[in-house]
Tab-separated table of C-alpha atoms in Angstrom:
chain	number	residue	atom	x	y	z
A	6	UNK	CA	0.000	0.000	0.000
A	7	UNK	CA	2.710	2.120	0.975
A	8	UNK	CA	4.528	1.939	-2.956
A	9	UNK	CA	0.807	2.784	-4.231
A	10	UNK	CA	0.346	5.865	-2.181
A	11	UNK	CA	4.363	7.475	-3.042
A	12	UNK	CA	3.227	6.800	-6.850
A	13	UNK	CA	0.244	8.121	-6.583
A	14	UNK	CA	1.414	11.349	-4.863
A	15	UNK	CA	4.014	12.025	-7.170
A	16	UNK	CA	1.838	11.857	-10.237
A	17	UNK	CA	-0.635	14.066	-8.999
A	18	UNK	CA	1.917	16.389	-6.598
A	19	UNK	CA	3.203	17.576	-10.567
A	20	UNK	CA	-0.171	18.859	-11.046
A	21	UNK	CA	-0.123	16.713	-14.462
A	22	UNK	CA	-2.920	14.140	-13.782
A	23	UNK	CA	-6.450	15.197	-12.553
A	24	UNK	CA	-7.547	13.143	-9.142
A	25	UNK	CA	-10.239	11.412	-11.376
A	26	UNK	CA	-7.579	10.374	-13.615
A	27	UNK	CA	-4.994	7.424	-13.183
A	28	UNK	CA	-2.473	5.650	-14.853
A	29	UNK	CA	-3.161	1.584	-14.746
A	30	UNK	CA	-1.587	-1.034	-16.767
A	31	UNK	CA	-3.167	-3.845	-19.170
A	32	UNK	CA	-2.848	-7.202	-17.889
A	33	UNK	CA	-2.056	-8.382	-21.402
A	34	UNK	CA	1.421	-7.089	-21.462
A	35	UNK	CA	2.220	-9.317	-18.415
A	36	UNK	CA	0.733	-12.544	-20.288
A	37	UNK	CA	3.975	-14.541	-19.864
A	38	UNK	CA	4.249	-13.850	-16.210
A	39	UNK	CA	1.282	-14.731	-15.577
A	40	UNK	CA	1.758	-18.819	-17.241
A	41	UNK	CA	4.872	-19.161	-15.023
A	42	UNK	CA	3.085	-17.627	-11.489
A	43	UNK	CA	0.210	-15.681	-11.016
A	44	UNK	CA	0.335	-14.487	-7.432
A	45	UNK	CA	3.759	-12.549	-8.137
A	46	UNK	CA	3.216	-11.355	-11.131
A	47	UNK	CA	-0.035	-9.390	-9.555
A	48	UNK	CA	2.530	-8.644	-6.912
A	49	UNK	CA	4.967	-7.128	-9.273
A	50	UNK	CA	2.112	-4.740	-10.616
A	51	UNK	CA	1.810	-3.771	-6.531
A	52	UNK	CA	4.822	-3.199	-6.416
A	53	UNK	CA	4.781	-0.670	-9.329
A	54	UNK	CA	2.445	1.273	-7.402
A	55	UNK	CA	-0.199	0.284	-10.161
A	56	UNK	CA	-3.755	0.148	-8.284
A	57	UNK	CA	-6.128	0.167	-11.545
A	58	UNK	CA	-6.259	-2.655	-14.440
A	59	UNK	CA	-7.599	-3.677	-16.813
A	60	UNK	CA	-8.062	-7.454	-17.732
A	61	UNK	CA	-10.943	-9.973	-17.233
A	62	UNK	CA	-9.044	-13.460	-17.180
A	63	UNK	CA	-8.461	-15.316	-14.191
A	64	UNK	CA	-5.742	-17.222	-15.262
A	65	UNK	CA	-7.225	-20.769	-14.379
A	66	UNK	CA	-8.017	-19.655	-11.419
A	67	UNK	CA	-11.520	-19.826	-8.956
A	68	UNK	CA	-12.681	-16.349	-9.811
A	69	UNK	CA	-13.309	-15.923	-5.997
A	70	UNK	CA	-9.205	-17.075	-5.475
A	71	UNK	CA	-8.072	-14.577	-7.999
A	72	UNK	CA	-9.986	-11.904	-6.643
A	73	UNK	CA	-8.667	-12.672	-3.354
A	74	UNK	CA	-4.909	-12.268	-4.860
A	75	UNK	CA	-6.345	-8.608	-6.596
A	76	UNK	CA	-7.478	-7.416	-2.896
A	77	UNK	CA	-4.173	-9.002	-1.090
A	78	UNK	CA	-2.325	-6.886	-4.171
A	79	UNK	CA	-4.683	-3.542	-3.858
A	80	UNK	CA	-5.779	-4.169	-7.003
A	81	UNK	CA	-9.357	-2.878	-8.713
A	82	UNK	CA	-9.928	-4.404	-11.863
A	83	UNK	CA	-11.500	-1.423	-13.416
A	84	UNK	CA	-12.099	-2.635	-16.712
A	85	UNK	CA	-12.390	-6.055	-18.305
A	86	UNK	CA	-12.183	-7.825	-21.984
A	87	UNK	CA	-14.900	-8.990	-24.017
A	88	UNK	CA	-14.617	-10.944	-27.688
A	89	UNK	CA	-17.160	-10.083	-30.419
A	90	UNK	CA	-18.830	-12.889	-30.707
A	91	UNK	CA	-19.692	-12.691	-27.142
A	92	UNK	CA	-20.921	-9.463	-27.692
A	93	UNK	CA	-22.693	-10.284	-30.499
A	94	UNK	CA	-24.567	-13.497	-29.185
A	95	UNK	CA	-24.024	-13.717	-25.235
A	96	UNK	CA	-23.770	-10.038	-23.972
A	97	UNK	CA	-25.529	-11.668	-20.734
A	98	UNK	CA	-22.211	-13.715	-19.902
A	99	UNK	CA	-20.045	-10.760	-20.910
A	100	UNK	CA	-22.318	-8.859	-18.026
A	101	UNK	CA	-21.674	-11.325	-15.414
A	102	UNK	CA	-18.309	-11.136	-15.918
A	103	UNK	CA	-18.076	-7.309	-15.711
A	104	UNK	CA	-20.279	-7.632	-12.316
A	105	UNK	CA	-18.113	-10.077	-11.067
A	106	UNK	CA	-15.215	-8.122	-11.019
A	107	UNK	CA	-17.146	-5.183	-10.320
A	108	UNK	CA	-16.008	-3.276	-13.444
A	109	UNK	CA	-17.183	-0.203	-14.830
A	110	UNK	CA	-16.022	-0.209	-18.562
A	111	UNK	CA	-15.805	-3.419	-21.169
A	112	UNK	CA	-13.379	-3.022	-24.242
A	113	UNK	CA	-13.250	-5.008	-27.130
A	114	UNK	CA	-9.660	-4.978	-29.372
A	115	UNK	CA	-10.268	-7.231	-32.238
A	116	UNK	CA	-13.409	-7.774	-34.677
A	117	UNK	CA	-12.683	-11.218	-36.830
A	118	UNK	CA	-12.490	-10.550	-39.928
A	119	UNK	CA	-11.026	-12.870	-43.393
A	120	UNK	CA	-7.328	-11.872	-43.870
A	121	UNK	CA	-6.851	-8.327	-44.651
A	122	UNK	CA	-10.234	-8.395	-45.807
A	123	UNK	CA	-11.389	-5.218	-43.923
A	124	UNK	CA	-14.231	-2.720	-45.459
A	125	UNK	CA	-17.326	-0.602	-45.226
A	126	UNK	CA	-19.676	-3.855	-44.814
A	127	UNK	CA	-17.371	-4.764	-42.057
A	128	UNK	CA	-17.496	-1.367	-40.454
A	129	UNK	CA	-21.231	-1.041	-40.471
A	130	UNK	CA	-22.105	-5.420	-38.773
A	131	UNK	CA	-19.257	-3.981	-36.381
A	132	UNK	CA	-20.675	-0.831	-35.256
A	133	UNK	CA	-24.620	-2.207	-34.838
A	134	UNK	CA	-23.406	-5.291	-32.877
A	135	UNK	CA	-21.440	-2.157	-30.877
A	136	UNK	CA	-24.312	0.046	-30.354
A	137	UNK	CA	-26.702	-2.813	-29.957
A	138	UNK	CA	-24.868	-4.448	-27.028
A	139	UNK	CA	-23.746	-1.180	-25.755
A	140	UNK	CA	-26.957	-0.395	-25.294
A	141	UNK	CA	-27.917	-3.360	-22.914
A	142	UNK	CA	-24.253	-2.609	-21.052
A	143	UNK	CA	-25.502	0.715	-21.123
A	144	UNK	CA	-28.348	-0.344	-19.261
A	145	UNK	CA	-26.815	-2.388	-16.850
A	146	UNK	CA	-24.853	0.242	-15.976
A	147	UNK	CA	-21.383	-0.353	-18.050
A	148	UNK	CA	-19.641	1.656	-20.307
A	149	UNK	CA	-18.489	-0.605	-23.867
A	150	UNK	CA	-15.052	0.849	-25.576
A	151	UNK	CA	-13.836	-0.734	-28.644
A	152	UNK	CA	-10.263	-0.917	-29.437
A	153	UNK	CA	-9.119	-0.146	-32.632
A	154	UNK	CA	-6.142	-1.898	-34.052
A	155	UNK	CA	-5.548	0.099	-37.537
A	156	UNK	CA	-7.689	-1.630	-39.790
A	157	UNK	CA	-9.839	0.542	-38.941
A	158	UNK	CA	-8.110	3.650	-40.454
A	159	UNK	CA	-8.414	2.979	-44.184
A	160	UNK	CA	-9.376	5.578	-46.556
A	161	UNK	CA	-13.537	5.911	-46.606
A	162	UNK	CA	-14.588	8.470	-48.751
A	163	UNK	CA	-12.961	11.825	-47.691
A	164	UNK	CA	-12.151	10.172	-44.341
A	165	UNK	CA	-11.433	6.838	-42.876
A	166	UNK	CA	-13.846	3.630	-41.593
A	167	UNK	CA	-12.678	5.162	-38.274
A	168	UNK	CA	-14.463	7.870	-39.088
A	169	UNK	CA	-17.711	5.869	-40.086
A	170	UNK	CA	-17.709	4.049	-36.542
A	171	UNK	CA	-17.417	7.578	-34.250
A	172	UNK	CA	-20.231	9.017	-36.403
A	173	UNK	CA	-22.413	6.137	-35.747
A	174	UNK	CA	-21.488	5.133	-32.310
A	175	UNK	CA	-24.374	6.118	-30.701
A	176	UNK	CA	-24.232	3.705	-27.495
A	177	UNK	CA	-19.991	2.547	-27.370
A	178	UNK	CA	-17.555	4.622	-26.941
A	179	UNK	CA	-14.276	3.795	-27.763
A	180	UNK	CA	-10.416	3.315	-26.125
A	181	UNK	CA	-7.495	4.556	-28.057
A	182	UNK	CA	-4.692	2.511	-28.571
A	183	UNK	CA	-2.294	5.027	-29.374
A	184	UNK	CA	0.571	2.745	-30.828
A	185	UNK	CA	-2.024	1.121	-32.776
A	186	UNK	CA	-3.416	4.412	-34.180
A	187	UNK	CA	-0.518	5.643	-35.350
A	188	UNK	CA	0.277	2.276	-36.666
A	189	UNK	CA	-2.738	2.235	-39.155
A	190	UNK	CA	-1.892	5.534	-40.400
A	191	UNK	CA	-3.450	7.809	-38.015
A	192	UNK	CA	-2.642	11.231	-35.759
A	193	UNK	CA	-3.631	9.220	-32.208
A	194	UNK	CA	-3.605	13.174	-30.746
A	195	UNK	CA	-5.233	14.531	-33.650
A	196	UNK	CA	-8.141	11.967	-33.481
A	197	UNK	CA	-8.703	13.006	-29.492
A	198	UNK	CA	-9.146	16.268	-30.406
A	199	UNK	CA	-11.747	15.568	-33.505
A	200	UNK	CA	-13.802	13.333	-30.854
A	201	UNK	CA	-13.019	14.466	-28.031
A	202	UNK	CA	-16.388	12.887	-26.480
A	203	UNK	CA	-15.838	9.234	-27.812
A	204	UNK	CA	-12.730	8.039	-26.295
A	205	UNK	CA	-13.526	7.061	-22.634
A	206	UNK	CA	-10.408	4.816	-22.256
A	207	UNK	CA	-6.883	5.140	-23.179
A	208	UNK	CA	-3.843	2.187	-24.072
A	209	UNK	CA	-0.134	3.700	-23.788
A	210	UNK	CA	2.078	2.602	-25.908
A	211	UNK	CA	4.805	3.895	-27.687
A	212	UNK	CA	6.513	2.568	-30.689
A	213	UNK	CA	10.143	1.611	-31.784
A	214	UNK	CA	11.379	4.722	-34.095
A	215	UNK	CA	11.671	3.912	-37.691
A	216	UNK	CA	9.164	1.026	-37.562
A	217	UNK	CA	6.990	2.483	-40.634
A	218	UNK	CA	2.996	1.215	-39.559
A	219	UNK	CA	0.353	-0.479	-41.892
A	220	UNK	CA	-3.491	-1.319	-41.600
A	221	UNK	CA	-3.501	-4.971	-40.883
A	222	UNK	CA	-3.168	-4.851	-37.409
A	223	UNK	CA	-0.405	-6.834	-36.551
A	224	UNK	CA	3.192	-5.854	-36.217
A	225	UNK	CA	6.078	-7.511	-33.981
A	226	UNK	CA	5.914	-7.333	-30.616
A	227	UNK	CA	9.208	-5.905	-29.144
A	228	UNK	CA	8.852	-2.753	-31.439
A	229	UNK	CA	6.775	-1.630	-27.916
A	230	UNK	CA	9.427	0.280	-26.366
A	231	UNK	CA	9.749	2.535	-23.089
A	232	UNK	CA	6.921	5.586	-23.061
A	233	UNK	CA	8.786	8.249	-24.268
A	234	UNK	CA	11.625	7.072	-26.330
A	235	UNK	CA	10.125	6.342	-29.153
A	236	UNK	CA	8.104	7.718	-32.093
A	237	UNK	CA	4.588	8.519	-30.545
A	238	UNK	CA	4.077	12.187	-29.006
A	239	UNK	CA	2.392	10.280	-25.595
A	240	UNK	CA	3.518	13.771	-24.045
A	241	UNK	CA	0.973	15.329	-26.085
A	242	UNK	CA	-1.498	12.598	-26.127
A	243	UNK	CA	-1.922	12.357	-21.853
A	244	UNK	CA	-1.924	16.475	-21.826
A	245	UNK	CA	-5.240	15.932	-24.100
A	246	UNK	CA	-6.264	13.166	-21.907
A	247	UNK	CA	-6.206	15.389	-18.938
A	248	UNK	CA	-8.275	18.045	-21.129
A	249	UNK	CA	-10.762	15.332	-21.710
A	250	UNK	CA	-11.115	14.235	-18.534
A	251	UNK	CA	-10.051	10.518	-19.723
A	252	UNK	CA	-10.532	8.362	-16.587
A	253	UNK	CA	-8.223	5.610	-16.707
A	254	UNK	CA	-4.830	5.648	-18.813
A	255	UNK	CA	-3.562	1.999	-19.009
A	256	UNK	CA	-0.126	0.843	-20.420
A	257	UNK	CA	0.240	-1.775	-22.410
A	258	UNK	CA	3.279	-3.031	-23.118
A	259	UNK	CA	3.403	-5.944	-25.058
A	260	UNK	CA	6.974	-6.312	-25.476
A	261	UNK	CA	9.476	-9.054	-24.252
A	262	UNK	CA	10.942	-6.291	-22.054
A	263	UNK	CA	7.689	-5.802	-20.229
A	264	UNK	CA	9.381	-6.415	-16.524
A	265	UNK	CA	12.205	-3.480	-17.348
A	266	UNK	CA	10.563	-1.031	-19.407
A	267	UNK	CA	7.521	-0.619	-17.177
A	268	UNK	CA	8.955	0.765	-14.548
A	269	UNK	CA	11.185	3.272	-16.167
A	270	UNK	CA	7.885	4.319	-18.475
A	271	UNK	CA	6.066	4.266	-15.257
A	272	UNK	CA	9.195	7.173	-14.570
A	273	UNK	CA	8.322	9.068	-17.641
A	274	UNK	CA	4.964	9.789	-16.945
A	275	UNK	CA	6.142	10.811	-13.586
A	276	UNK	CA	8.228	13.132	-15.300
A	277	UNK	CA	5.705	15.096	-17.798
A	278	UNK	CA	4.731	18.660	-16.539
């Protein structure tokens, strides 16, 4: 507890983050940890003076034995995974699990979709299986965000199938990945300030310089390298998140550094005025 509270104080003693906003990490980045030993791994993330994440897995775990390890850790899963499909055709389970963790937001990063195969008829079954589950989440009090992963961003009449989606999202919102933004061709900054209503969560990740992006959505994993150092203006993005009142800020570091580039990113943030 004591590690949480020093972290915490410094980021908001700088008078950079809001006291409704805070920095949290993505449960994803740690996914190798987490097959070798689950309790330390969630103690590692304590011991980051990380309180918020975001995840939804259990790791083969009783869910009442995980959570158990989340409260021994200080941990508030504040957000949790859903797929499509279960969106699609059992938003009741995806529900249960939000309650069960007692989460307030449910992201979604990947829509299946043939190969590269990625267009406007896409765009559209994606965004009314979005707004018609959102709506129910909605309802149930929960807050869906859908994760873009830069197939998204190709060209759509004078704008992008991004574009399509934030026009028509009338009951999701979505979370901006920025790494993946920028990856698919996109201004991750620029785009906050065009909707600056539609993104309610926020993944930080910053990208290996020279890597040159594309709009499939994939890319290798260790070009995720230490906020700050690399190619992405995350200075500039968590300024607008503060403007926007963006409540949780999650890295995601998907890298095979994850363990040492955490905590100095963790540093950087610190660091921002």
């Amino acid at each position: 507890m004591i590690k949480k509270i020093v972290i915490a104080t410094i980021l908001l003693g700088s008078g950079f983050l809001a006291h409704s906003q805070e920095v949290g990490i993505q449960l994803y980045s740690l996914r190798n940890q987490f097959k070798m030993d689950v309790s330390n791994t969630l103690g590692l993330i304590n011991e980051w003076g990380i309180g918020k994440i975001e995840g939804g897995d259990t790791y083969d775990m009783p869910l009442e034995d995980f959570k158990a390890l989340l409260d021994q850790n200080n941990l508030d899963m504040v957000s949790i995974g859903a797929t499509f499909e279960d969106l699609e055709s059992d938003v009741e389970k995806v529900i249960k699990n939000a309650k069960d963790f007692g989460a307030k937001y449910v992201m979604c990063a990947w829509v299946p979709h043939e190969g590269n195969t990625w267009e406007l008829k896409e765009t559209q079954h994606a965004t009314e299986v979005f707004n018609k589950s959102g709506k129910v989440l909605k309802q149930n009090g929960l807050v869906l965000a859908y994760h873009p992963h830069g197939y998204e961003f190709r060209k759509y009449k004078r704008g992008t199938l991004f574009d399509y989606m934030a026009q028509n999202a009338t009951d999701f919102t979505f979370e901006l990945d920025v790494f993946w933004a920028q990856h698919g061709g996109a201004d991750p900054l620029e785009l906050m300030k065009k909707y600056p209503k539609k993104f309610t969560l926020l993944h930080l990740k910053d990208m290996e310089k020279g890597i040159k992006g594309n709009n499939t959505g994939h890319e290798e994993d260790d070009t995720n390298v230490v906020l700050g150092t690399g190619q992405i203006d995350i200075a500039g993005v968590v300024a607008e998140a503060k403007k926007l009142g963006i409540e949780y800020m999650f890295i995601e570091d998907e890298s095979s550094n994850v363990v040492t580039q955490v905590p100095k990113s963790l540093e950087y943030l610190k660091s921002l005025k």
